[in-house]
Each structure stands twice: as structure tokens, then as C-alpha cells.
Short mmCIF file of C-alpha atoms and ligand atoms in Angstrom, two decimals:
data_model
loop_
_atom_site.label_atom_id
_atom_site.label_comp_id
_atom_site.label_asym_id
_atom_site.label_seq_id
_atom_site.Cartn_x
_atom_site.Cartn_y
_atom_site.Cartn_z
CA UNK A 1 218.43 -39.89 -169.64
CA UNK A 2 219.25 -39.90 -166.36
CA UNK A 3 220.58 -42.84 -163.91
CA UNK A 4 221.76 -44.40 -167.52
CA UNK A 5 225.01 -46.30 -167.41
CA UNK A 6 227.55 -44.74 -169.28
CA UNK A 7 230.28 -47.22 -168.32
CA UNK A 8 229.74 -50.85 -167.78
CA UNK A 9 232.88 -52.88 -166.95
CA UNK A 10 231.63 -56.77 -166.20
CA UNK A 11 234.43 -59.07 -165.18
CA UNK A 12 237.55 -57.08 -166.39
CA UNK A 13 240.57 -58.15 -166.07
CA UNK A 14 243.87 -57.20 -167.05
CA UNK A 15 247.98 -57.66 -166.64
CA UNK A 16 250.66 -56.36 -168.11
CA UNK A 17 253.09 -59.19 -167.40
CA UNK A 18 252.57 -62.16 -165.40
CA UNK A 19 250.65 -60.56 -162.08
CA UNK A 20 246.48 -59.11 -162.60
CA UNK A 21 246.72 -55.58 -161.88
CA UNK A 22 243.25 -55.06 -162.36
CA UNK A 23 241.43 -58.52 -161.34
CA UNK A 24 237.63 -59.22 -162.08
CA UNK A 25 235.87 -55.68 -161.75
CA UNK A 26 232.36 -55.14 -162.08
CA UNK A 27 231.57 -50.90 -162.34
CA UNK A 28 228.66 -49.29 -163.55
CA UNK A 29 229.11 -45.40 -163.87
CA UNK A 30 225.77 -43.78 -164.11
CA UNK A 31 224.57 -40.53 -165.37
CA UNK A 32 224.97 -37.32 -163.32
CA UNK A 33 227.26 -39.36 -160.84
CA UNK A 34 230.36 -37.84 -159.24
CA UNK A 35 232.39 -40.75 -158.18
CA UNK A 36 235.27 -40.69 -156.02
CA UNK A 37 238.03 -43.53 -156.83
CA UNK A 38 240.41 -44.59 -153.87
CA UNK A 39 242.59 -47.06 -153.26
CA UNK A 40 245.96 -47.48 -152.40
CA UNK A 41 249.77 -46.52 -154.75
CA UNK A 42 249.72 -49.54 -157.49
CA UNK A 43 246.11 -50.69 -157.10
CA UNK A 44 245.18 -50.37 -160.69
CA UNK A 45 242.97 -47.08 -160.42
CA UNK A 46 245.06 -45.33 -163.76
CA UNK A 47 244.99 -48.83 -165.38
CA UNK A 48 241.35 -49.16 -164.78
CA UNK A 49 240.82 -45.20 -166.54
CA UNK A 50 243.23 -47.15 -169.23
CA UNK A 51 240.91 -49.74 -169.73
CA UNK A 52 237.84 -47.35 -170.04
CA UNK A 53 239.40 -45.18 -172.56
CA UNK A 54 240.79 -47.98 -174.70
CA UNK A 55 244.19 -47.55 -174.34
CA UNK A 56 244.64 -51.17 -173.04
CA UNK A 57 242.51 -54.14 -173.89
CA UNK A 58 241.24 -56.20 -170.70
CA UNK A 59 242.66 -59.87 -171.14
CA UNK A 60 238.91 -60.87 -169.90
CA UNK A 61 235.86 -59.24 -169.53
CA UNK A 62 233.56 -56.68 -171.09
CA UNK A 63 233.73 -53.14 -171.27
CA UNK A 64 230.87 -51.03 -172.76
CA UNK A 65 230.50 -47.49 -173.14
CA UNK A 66 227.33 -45.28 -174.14
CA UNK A 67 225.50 -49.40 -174.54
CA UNK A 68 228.16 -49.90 -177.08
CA UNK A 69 230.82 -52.84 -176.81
CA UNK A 70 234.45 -50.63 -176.37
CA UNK A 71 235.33 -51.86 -179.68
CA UNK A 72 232.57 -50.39 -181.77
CA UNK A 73 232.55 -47.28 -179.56
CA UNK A 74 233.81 -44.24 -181.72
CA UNK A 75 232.43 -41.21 -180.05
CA UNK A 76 235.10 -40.41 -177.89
CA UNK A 77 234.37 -36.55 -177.91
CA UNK A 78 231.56 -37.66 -175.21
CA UNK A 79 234.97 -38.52 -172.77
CA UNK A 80 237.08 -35.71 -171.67
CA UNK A 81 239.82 -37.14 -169.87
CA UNK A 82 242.73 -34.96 -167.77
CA UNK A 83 245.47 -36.35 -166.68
CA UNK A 84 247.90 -36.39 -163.03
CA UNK A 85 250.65 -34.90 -165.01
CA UNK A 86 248.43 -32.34 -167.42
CA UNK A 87 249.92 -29.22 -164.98
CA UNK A 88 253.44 -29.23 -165.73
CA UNK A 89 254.10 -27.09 -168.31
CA UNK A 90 257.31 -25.25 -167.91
CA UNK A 91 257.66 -21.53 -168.40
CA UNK A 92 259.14 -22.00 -171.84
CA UNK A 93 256.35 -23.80 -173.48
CA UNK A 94 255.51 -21.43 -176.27
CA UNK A 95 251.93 -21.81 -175.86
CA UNK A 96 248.95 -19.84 -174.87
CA UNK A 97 246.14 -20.57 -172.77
CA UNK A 98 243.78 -19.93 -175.32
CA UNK A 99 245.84 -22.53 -178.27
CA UNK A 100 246.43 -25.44 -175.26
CA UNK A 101 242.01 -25.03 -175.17
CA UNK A 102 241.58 -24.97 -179.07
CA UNK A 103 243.97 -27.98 -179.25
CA UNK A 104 241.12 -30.07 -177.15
CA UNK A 105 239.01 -29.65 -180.60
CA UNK A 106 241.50 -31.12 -183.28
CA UNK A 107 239.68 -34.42 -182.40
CA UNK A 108 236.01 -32.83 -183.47
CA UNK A 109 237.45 -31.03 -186.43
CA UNK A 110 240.44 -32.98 -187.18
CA UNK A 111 243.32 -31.16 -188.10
CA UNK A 112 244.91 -27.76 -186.75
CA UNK A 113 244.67 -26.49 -189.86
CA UNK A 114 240.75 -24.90 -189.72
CA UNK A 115 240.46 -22.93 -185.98
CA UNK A 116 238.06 -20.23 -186.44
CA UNK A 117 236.17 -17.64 -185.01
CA UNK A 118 233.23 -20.65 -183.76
CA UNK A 119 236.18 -22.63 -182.66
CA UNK A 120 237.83 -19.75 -180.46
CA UNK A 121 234.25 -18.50 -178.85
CA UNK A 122 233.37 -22.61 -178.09
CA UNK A 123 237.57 -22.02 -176.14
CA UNK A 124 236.66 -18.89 -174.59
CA UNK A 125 233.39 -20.63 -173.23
CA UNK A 126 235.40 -22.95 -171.59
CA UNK A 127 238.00 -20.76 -169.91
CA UNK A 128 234.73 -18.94 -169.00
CA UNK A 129 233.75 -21.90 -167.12
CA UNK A 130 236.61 -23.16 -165.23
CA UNK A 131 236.74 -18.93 -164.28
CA UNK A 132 240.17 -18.27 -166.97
CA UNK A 133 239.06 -16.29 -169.47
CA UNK A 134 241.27 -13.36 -167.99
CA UNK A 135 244.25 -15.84 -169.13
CA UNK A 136 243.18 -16.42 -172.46
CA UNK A 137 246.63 -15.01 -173.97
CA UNK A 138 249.14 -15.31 -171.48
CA UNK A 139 251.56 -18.46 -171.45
CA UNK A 140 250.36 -21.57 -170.31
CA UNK A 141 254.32 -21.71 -169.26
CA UNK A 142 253.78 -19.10 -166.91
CA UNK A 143 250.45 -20.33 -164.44
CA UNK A 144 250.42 -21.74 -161.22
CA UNK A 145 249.61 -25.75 -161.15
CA UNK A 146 245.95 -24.80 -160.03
CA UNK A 147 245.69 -22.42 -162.56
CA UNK A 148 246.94 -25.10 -165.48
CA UNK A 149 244.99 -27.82 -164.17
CA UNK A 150 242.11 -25.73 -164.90
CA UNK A 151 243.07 -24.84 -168.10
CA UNK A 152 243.36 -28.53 -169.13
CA UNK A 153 239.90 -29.28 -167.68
CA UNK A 154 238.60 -26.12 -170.47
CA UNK A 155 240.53 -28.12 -172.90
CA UNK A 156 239.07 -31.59 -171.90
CA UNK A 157 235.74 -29.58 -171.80
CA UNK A 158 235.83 -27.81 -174.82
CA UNK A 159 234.05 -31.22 -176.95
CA UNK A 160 231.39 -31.17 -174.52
CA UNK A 161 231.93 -34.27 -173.23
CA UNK A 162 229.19 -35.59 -170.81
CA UNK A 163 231.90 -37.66 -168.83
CA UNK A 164 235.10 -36.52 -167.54
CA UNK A 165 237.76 -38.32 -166.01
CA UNK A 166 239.98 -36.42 -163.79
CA UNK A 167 243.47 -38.34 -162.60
CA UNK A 168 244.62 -37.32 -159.74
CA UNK A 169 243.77 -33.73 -160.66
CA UNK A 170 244.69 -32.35 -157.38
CA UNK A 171 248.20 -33.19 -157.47
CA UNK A 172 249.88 -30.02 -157.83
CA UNK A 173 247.05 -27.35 -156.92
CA UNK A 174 248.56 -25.72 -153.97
CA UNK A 175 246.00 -26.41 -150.53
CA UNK A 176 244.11 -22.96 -150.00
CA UNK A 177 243.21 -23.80 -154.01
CA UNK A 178 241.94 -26.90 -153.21
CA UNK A 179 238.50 -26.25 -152.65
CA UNK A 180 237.77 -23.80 -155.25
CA UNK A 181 238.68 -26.69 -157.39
CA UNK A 182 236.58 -29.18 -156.13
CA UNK A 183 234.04 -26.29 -156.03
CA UNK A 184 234.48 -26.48 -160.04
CA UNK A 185 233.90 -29.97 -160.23
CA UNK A 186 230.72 -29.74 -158.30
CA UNK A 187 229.24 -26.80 -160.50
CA UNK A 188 230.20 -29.24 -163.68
CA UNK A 189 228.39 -32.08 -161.98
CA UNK A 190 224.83 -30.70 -160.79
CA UNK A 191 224.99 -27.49 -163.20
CA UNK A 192 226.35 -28.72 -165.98
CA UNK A 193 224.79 -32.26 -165.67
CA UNK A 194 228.46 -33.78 -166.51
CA UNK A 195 229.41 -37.39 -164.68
CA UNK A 196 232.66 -37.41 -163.01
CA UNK A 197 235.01 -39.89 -162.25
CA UNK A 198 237.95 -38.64 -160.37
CA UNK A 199 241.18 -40.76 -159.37
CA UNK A 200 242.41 -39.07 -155.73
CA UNK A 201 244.36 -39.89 -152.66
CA UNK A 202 242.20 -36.75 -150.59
CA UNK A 203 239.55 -38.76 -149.23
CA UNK A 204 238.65 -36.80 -146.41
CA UNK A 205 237.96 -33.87 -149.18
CA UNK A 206 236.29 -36.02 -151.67
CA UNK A 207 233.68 -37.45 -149.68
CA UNK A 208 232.69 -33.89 -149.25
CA UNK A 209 231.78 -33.68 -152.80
CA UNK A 210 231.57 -37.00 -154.51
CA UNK A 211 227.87 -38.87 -154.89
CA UNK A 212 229.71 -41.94 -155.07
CA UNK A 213 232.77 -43.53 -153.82
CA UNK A 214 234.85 -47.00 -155.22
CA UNK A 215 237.39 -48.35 -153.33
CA UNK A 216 239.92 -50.08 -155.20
CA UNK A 217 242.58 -52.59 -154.94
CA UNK A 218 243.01 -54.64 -158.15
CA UNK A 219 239.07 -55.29 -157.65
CA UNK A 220 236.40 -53.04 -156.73
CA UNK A 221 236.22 -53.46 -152.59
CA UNK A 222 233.31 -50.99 -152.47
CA UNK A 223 230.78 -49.25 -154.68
CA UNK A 224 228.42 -47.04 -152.91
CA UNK A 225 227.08 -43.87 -152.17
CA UNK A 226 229.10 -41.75 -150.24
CA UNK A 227 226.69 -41.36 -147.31
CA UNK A 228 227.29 -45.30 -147.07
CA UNK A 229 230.76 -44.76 -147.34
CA UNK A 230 231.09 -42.56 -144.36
CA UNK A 231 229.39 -44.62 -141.97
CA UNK A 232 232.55 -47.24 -141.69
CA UNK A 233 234.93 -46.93 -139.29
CA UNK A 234 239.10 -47.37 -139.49
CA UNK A 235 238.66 -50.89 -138.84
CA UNK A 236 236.22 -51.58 -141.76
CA UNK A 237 238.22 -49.99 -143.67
CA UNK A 238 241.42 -51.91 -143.56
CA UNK A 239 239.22 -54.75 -143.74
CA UNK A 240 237.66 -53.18 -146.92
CA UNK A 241 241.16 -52.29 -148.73
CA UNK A 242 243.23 -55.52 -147.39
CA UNK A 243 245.66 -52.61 -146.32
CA UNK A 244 246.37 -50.57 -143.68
CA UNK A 245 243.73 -47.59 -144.47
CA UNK A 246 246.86 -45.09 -143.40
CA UNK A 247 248.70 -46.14 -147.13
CA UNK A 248 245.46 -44.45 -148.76
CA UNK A 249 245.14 -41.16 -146.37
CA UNK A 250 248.69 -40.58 -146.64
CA UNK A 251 248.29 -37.30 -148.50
CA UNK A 252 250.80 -36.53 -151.66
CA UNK A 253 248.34 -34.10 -152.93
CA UNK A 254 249.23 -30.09 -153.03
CA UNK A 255 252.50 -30.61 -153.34
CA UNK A 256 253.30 -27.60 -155.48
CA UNK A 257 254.64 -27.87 -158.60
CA UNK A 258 254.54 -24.65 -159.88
CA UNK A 259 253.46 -22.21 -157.08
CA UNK A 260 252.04 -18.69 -158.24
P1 LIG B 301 247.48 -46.79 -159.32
O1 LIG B 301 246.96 -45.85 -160.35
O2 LIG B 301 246.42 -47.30 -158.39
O3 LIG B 301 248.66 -46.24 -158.56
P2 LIG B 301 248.49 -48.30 -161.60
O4 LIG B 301 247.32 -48.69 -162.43
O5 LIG B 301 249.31 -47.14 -162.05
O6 LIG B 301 248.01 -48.10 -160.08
O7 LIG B 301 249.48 -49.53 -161.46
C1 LIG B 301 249.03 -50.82 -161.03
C2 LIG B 301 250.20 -51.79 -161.10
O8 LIG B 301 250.58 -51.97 -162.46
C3 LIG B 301 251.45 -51.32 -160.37
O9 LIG B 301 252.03 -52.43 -159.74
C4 LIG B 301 252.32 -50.80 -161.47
O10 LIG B 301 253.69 -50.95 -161.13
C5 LIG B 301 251.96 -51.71 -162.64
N1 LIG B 301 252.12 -51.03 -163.93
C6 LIG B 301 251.60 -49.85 -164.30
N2 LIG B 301 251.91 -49.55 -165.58
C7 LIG B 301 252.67 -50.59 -166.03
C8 LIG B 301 253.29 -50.86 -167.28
N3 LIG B 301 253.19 -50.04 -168.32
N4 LIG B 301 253.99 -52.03 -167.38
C9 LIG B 301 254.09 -52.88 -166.35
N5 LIG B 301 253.51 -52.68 -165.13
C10 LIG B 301 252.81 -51.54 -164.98
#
């Protein structure tokens, strides 16, 4: 159904010691959204994906997922999830591109013990659609950071998940691949119907692409459709973030990690 919320978060709130990182958020994600989440180093944006994917436990709050409290949520297959640091495989990680992809299905079958032929073609499908089927058997080791990233978003994709979370996913994907990435993401979100929630610094790049954007620090400043978003000007901004906006356009992204 479309327009459905798939993530609901009323009121959360979380610390890890004594100071709210994440203070008294309200965020509906909706079906067949591609939102954009900014905000400034150490505003909560991972800890928020943390909360979402029940890794952490908001101190108060609700969180439901699919209409389903967090807690009695168990169908985690419907969340693919890559993370900032998924692209840094050295060369001498003895694994190929096709095993890091098959690995993304031990939590549908649940072992590594019963990979077969269905299991490998539902793989190749997904190197097929992040374009990396010609890498199938070469070392994951051995790709460029662009390259991996998109071998960890076949590996997120390979459960079929009908939300993805992407942090910081551009970190490491050298510039001129930039594009052809968020070209990726795009074809995911309209062809593939898959909601998107992506964690980046590159706002100039993501309001190209993103439906939505939500501007974070500790709370949700803004929630809107990106059309809305590019109407302010610098000065609504730093009003919007409590910062100056220059902390969240300073750009750490492309830095290569592993340059073909
Ligand atoms: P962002 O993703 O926006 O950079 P984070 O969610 O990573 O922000 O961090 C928010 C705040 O929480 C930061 O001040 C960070 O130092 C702190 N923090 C993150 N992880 C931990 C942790 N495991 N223990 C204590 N503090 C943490």
C-alpha cells in the first residue's frame, strides 16, 4: 500500500550517559519515500538508524515498524541496512563478491550451511541490479570503495527488503562515481518501489534525488518534501539547525578509500 508508514517514531528519546543524544523525535517514514537525513557531526542521525533497527532501546517513546510495536517486530528481512564503514575491505579479505552477497541471506535461511543453486541466482540478481554481476568471483579485497559499496547494497538487497537504510553510503565512492550511485538509489526507489532512508553530509547532491529531507540535531528540525526544503535560504537554515549551516555542507564525502 502506498503512502503507508513503515516507521513511526513518537516521542523518542534516548542517551547513552547523562546528555539526550536523540531528544523527543517524532518521524513517520512512508512508503515509496526517499528521504534525505542531514544534520550536523554528533547530532544523533546513526543513533536514530540505531534506534530503528533495535540495536538501542529509546529511554522514552515509541517506535513502531510495519504497525508493529519494535518489540514484537520480527521481520527484519523487510530492512536492509548498509553501513558508513561497509567499503573497507582490504585486499586480503579472502572473500568473493558473490559469498559477501550470499552472506546477506544467512538471516532468511539461517545458517551457511544450505547455499544453493536458488540462493546463488537470488545473489546474482542482485549484483545484476546494483550493475556487478561482471564481479561475481573476483575479491571483494580487490574493488574500488564505489565498487564495494555497491556490492554491500546487493547484499543488503538480496532479502528483498522494502526499506533500506543507507549510512553515509557515499563516504568513500570516489566523486565522478558519485552520481551513478545516487543514480542506483533512484532506480531502487521509483523502479523498484523500495523506501530509502539515507544518512549524508552531500546535501547539495541529495536534494537532487531525495523526495524528502529531515534535518536533524538531537530532534527533528525539519520534515518535508524536498521542494519545501529548497526554498530556504542560508539564514533559515542556521536558524533551522541551531548551527552554523557551513558545519553540515562541509563535505567529508569521496574521500577515497580504496581508489580503483
Ligand atoms: P551522528 O551520526 O549525527 O554523527 P551519532 O549518533 O553518531 O551522531 O552520535 C551522537 C552523539 O552520541 C555524539 O555526541 C556521540 O559522541 C555520542 N555517542 C555515539 N555513540 C556513543 C556511544 N556508544 N557511547 C557514548 N556516546 C556515544
Amino acid at each position: 500500500m502506498s503512502n503507508h508508514p513503515i516507521v513511526k517514531m513518537e516521542q523518542v528519546s534516548f542517551k547513552y550517559e547523562r546528555e539526550w543524544v536523540v531528544k523527543d523525535v517524532n518521524l513517520t517514514i512512508r512508503q515509496g519515500q526517499f528521504l534525505g537525513l542531514v544534520g550536523p557531526n554528533g547530532s544523533g542521525k546513526s543513533t536514530l538508524i540505531k534506534l530503528m533497527l533495535g540495536l538501542a532501546k529509546p529511554d522514552r517513546g515509541s517506535i513502531t515498524l510495519y504497525d508493529r510495536p519494535i518489540k514484537n517486530f520480527s521481520n527484519w528481512q523487510e530492512i536492509g541496512f548498509v553501513s558508513q564503514k561497509a567499503n573497507s575491505f582490504n585486499s586480503g579479505f579472502p572473500a568473493t563478491v558473490l559469498e559477501v552477497v550470499k552472506a546477506g541471506l544467512v538471516s532468511r535461511i539461517g545458517t551457511f550451511k544450505f547455499f544453493n543453486k536458488k540462493h546463488k541466482d537470488k545473489a546474482m540478481q542482485a549484483l545484476h541490479t546494483v550493475e556487478m554481476e561482471d564481479y561475481a568471483h573476483s575479491n571483494i579485497g580487490e574493488l574500488s570503495g564505489g565498487q564495494q559499496q555497491r556490492v554491500f547494497i546487493a547484499r543488503a538487497l538480496v532479502s528483498d527488503p522494502s526499506l533500506l537504510i543507507l549510512d553515509e553510503p557515499t563516504v568513500g565512492v570516489d566523486a565522478k562515481h558519485v552520481t551513478e550511485f545516487y543514480d542506483l538509489l533512484g532506480r531502487l526507489n521509483k523502479e523498484q518501489g523500495i523506501t530509502l532512508l539515507m544518512v549524508t553530509h552531500d546535501i547539495g547532491t541529495i536534494t537532487e534525488h531525495a523526495t524528502h529531507v529531515v534535518c536533524m540535531n538531537k530532534t527533528v528540525h525539519f520534515h518535508g518534501n524536498t521542494e519545501e526544503y529548497k526554498e530556504f535560504n542560508d539564514e533559515d537554515l542556521n536558524r533551522l539547525y541551531g548551527h552554523s549551516v557551513q558545519q553540515l555542507t562541509h563535505n567529508h564525502d569521496h574521500d577515497e578509500v580504496n581508489p580503483s
